[in-house]
N, CA and C atoms as an extended XYZ file, in Angstrom:
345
Properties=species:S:1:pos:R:3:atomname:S:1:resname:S:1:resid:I:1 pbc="F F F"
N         4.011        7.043       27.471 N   UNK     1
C         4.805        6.619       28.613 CA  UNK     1
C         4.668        5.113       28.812 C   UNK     1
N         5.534        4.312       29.725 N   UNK     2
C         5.545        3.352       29.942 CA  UNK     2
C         4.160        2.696       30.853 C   UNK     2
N         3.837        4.015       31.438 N   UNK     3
C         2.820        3.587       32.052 CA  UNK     3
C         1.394        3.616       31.235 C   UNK     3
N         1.336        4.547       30.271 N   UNK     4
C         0.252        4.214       29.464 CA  UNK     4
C         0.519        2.844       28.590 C   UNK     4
N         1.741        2.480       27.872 N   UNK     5
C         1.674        1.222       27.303 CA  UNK     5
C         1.276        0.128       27.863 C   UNK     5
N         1.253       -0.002       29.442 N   UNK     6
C         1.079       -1.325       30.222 CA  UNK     6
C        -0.537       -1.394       30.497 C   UNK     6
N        -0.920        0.212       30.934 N   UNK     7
C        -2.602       -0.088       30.847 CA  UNK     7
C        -3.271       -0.797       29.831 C   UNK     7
N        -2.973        0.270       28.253 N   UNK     8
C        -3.312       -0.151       27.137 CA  UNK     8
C        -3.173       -1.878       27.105 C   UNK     8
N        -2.086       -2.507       27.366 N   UNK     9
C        -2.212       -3.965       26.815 CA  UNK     9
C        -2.783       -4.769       27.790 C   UNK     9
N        -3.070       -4.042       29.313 N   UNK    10
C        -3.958       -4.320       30.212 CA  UNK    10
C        -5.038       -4.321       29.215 C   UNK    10
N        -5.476       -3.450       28.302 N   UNK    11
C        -6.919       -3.346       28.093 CA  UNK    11
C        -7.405       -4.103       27.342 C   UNK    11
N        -6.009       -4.676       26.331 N   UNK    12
C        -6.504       -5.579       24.953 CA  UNK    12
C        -6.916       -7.012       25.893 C   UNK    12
N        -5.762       -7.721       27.245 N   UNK    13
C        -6.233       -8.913       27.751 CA  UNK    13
C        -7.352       -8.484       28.295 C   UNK    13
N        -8.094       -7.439       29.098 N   UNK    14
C        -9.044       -7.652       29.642 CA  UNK    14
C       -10.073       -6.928       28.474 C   UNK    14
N       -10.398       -7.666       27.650 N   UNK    15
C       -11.557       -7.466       26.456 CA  UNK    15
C       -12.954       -7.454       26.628 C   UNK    15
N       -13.196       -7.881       27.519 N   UNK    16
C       -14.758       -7.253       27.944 CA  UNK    16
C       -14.890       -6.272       29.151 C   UNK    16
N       -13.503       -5.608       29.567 N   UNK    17
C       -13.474       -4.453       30.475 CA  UNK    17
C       -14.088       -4.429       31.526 C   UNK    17
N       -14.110       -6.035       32.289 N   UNK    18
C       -14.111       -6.272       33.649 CA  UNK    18
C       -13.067       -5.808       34.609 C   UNK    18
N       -12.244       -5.445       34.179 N   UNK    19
C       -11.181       -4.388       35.528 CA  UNK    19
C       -10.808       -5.124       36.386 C   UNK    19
N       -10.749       -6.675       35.580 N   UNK    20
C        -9.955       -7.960       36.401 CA  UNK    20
C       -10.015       -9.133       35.413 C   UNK    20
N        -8.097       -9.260       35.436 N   UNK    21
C        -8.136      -10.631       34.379 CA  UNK    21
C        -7.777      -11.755       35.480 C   UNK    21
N        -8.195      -13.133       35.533 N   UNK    22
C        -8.267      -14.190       35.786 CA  UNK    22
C        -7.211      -14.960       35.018 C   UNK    22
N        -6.505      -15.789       35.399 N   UNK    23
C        -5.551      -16.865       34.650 CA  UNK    23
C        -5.677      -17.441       33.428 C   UNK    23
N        -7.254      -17.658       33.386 N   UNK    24
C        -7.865      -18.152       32.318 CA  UNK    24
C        -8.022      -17.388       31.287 C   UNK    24
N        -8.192      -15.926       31.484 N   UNK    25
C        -8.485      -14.905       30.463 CA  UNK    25
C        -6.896      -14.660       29.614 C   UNK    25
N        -5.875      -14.698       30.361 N   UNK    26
C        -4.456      -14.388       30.419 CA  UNK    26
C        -3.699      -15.528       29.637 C   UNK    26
N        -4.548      -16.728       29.337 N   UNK    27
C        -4.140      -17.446       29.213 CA  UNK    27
C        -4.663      -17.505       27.365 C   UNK    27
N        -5.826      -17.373       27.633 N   UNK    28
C        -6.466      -17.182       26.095 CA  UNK    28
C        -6.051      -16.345       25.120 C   UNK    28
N        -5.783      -15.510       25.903 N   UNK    29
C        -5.068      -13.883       25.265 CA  UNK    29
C        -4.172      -14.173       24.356 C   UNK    29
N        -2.846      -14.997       25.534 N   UNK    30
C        -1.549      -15.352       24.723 CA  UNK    30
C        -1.594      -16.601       23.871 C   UNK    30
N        -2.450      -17.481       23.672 N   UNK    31
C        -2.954      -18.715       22.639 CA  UNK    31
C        -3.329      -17.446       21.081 C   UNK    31
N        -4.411      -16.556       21.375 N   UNK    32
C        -5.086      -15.887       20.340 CA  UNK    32
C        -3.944      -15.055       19.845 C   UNK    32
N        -3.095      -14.458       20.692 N   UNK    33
C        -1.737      -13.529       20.038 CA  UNK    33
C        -1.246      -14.370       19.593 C   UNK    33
N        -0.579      -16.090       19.835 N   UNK    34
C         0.104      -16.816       19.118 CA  UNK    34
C        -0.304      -17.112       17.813 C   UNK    34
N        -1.020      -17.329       18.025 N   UNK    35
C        -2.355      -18.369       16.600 CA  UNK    35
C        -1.927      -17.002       15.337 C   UNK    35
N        -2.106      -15.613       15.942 N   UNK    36
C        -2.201      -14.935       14.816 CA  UNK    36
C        -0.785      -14.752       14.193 C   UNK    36
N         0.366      -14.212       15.052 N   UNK    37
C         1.939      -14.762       14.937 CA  UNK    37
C         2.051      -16.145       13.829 C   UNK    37
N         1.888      -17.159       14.498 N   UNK    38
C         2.437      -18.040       13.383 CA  UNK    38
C         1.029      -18.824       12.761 C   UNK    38
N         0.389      -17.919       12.679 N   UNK    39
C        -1.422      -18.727       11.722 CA  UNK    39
C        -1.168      -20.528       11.512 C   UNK    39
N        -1.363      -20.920       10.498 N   UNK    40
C        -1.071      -22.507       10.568 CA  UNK    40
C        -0.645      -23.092       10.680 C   UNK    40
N         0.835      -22.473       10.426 N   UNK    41
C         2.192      -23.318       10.534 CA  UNK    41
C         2.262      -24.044       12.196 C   UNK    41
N         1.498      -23.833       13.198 N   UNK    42
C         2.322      -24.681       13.800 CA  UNK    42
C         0.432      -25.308       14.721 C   UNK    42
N         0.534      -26.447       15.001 N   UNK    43
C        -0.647      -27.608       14.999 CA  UNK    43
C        -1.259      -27.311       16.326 C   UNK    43
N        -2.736      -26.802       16.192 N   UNK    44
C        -3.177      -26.852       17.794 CA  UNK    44
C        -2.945      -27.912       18.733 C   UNK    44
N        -2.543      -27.967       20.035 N   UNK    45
C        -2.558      -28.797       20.856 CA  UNK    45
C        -1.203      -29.158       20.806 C   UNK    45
N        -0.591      -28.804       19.907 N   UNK    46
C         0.979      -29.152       20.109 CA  UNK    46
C         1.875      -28.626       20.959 C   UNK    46
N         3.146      -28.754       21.196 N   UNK    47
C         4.144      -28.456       21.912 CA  UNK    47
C         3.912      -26.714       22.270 C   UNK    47
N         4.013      -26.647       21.071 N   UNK    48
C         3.786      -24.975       21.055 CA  UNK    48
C         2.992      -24.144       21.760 C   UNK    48
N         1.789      -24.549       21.706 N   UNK    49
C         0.306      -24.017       22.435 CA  UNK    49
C         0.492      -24.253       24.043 C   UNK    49
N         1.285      -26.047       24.297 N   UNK    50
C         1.045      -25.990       25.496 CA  UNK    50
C         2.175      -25.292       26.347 C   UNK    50
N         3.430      -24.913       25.265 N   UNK    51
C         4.330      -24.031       26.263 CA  UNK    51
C         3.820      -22.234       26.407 C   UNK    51
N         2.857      -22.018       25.342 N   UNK    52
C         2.457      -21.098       25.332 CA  UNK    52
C         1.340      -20.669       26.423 C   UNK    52
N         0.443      -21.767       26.486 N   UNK    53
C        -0.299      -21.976       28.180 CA  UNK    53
C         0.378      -21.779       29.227 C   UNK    53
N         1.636      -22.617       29.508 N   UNK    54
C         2.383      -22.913       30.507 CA  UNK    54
C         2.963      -21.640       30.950 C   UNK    54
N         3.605      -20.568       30.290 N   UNK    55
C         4.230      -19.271       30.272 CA  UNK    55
C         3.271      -18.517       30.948 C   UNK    55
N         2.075      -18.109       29.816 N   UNK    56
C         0.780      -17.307       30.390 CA  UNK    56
C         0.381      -17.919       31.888 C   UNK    56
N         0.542      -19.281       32.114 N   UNK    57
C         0.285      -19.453       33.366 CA  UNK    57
C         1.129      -18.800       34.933 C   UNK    57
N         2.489      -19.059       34.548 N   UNK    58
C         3.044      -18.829       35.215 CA  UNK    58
C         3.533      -16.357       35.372 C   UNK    58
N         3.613      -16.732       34.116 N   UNK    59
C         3.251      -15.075       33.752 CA  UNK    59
C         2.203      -14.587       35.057 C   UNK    59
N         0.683      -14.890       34.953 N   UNK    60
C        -0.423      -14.358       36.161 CA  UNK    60
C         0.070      -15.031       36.960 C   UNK    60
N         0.861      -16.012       37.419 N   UNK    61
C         0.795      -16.340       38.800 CA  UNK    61
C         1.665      -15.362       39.717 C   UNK    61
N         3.014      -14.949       38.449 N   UNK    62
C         4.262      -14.172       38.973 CA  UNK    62
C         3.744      -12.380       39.639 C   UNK    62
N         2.652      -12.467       38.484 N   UNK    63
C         2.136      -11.230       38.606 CA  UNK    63
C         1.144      -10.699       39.308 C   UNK    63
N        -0.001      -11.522       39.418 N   UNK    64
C        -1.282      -11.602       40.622 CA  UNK    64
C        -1.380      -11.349       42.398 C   UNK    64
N        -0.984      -10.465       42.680 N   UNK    65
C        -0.722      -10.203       44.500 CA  UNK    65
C        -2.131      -10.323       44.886 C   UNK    65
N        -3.373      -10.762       44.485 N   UNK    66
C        -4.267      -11.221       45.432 CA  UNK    66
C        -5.046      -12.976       44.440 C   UNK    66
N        -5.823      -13.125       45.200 N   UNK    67
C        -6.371      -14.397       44.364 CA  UNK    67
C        -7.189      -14.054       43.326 C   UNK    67
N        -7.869      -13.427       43.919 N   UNK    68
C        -9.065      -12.474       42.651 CA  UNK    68
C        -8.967      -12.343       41.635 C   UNK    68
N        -7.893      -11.945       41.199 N   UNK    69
C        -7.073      -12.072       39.932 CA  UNK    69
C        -6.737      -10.801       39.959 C   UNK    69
N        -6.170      -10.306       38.718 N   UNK    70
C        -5.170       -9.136       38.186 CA  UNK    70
C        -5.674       -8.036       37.483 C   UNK    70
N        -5.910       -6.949       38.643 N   UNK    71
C        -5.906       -5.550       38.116 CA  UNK    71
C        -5.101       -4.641       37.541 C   UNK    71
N        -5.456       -3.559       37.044 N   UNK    72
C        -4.580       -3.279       35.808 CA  UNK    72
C        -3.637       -2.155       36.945 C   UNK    72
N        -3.352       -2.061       37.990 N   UNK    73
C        -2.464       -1.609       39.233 CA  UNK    73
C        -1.502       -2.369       38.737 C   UNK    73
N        -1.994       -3.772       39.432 N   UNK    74
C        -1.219       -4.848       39.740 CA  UNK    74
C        -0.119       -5.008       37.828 C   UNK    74
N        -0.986       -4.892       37.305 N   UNK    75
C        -0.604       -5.509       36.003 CA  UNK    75
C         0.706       -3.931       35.509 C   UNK    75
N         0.858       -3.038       36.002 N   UNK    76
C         1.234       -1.791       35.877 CA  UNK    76
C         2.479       -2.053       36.983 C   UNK    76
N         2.575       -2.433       37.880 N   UNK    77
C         3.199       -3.032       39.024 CA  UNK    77
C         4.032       -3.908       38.173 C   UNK    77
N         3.990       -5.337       38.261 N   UNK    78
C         4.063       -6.245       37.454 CA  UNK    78
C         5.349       -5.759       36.509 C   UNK    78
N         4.547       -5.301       35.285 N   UNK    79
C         5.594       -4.524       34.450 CA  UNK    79
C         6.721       -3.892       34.297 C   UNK    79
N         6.583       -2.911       35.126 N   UNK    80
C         7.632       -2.053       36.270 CA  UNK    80
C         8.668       -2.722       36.819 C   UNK    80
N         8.176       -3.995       37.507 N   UNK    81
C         8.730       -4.492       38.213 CA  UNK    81
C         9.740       -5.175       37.343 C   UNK    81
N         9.609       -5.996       36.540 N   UNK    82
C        10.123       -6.894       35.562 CA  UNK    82
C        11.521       -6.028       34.684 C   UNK    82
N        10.909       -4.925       34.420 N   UNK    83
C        12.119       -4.512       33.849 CA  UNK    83
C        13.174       -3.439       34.427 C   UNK    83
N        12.542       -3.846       35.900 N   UNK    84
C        13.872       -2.639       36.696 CA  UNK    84
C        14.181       -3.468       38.038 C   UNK    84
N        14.064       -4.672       38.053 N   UNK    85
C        14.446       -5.244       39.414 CA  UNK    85
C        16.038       -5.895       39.320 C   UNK    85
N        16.652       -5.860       39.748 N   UNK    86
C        18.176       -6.473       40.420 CA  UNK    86
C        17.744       -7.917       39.612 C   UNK    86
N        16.465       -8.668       39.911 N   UNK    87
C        17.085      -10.024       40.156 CA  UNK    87
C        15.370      -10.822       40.107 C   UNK    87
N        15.179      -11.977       40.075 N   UNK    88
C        13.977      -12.321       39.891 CA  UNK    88
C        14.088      -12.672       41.605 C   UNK    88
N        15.271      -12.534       42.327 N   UNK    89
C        14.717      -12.704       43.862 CA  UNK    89
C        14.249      -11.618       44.521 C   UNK    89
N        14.492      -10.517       43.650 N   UNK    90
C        14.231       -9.373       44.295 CA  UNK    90
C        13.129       -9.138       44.166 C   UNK    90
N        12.336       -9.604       42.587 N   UNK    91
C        11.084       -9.695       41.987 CA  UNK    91
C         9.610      -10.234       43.276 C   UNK    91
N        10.382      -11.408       43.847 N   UNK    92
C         9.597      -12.395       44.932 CA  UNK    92
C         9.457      -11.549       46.111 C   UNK    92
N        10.280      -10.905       46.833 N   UNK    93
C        10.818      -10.096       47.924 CA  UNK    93
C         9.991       -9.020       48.157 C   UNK    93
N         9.782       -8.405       47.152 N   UNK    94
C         8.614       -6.931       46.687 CA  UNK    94
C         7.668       -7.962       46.803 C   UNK    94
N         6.700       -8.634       45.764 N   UNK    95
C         5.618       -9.063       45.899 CA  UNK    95
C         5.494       -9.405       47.259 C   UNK    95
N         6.412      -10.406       47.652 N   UNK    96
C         5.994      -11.088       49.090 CA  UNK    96
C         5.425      -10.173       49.804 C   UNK    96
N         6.171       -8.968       50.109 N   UNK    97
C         5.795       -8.056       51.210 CA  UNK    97
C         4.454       -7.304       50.689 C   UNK    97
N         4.163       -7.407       49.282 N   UNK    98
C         3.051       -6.336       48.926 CA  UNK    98
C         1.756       -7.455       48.946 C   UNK    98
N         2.016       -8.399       49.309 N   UNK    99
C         0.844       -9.585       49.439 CA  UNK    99
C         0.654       -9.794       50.472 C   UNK    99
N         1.267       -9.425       51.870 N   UNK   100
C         1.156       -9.091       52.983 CA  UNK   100
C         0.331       -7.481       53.355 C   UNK   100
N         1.161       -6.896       52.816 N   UNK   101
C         0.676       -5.127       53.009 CA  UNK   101
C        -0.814       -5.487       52.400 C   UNK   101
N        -1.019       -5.767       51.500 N   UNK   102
C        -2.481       -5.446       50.913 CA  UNK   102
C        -3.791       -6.130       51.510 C   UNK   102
N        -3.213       -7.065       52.474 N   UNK   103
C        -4.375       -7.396       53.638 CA  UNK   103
C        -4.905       -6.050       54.455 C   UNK   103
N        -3.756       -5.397       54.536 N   UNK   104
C        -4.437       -4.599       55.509 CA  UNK   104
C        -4.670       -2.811       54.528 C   UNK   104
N        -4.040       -3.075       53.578 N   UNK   105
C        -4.641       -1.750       52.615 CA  UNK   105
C        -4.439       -2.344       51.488 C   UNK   105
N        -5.611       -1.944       50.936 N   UNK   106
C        -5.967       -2.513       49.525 CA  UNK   106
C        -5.061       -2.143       48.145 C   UNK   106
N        -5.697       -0.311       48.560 N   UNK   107
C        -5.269        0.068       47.898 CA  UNK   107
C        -3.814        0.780       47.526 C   UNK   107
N        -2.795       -0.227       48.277 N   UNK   108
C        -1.428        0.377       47.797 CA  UNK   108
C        -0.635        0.494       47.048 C   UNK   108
N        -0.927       -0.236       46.383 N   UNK   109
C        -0.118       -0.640       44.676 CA  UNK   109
C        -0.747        1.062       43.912 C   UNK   109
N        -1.983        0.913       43.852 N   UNK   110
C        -2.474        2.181       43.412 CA  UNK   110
C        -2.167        3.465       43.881 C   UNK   110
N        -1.862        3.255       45.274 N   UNK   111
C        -1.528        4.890       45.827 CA  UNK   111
C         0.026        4.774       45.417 C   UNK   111
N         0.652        3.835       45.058 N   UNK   112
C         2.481        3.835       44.968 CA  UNK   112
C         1.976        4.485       43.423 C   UNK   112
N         1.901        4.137       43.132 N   UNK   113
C         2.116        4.382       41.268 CA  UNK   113
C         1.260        5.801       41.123 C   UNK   113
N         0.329        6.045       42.014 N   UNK   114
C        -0.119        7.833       41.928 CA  UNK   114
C         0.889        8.602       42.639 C   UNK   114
N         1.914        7.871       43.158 N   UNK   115
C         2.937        8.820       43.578 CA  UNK   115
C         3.545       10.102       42.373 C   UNK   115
């Protein structure tokens, strides 16, 4: 299912199975998937790497509803979200309100998706 594929690649970024990726981890991930994609052909530190940073950056920021960083809910959320929303305003609209809601319950992303 779709929902097992999103855990699973939850599981490959979070590689030491802390049950929370950070920007930084998210960020390494997609450098190490690149590097192996195009191996030498294209020059560390170049154009490439840093649009490849820049993406992964913005990637966890789009996706992260608390500061803490990104649980594999959220990252399951996230996913979901991306390939069934109207619109990337609609994308903002959901989060907004679920970054509000989750002050006062944590766990709702998790109880939506055990629906």
């Amino acid at each position: 299912t779709i929902y097992a594929f999103l855990r699973s690649h939850f599981a490959d970024v979070d590689s030491r199975n802390e049950r929370i990726v950070n920007e930084e981890s998210l960020v390494s991930f997609a450098i190490a998937r690149a590097r192996r994609r195009v191996g030498s052909r294209a020059a560390t530190g170049g154009e490439l790497w840093r649009l490849v940073c820049e993406t992964a950056r913005r990637c966890f920021r789009a996706a992260a509803l608390r500061e803490a960083g990104l649980r594999v809910d959220e990252w399951v959320h996230f996913g979901l979200l991306q390939a069934s929303a109207p619109s990337q305003s609609a994308v903002h609209l959901v989060n907004r309100c679920l970054r509000r809601e989750l002050g006062h319950s944590p766990n709702l992303i998790h109880d939506i998706l055990s629906v």
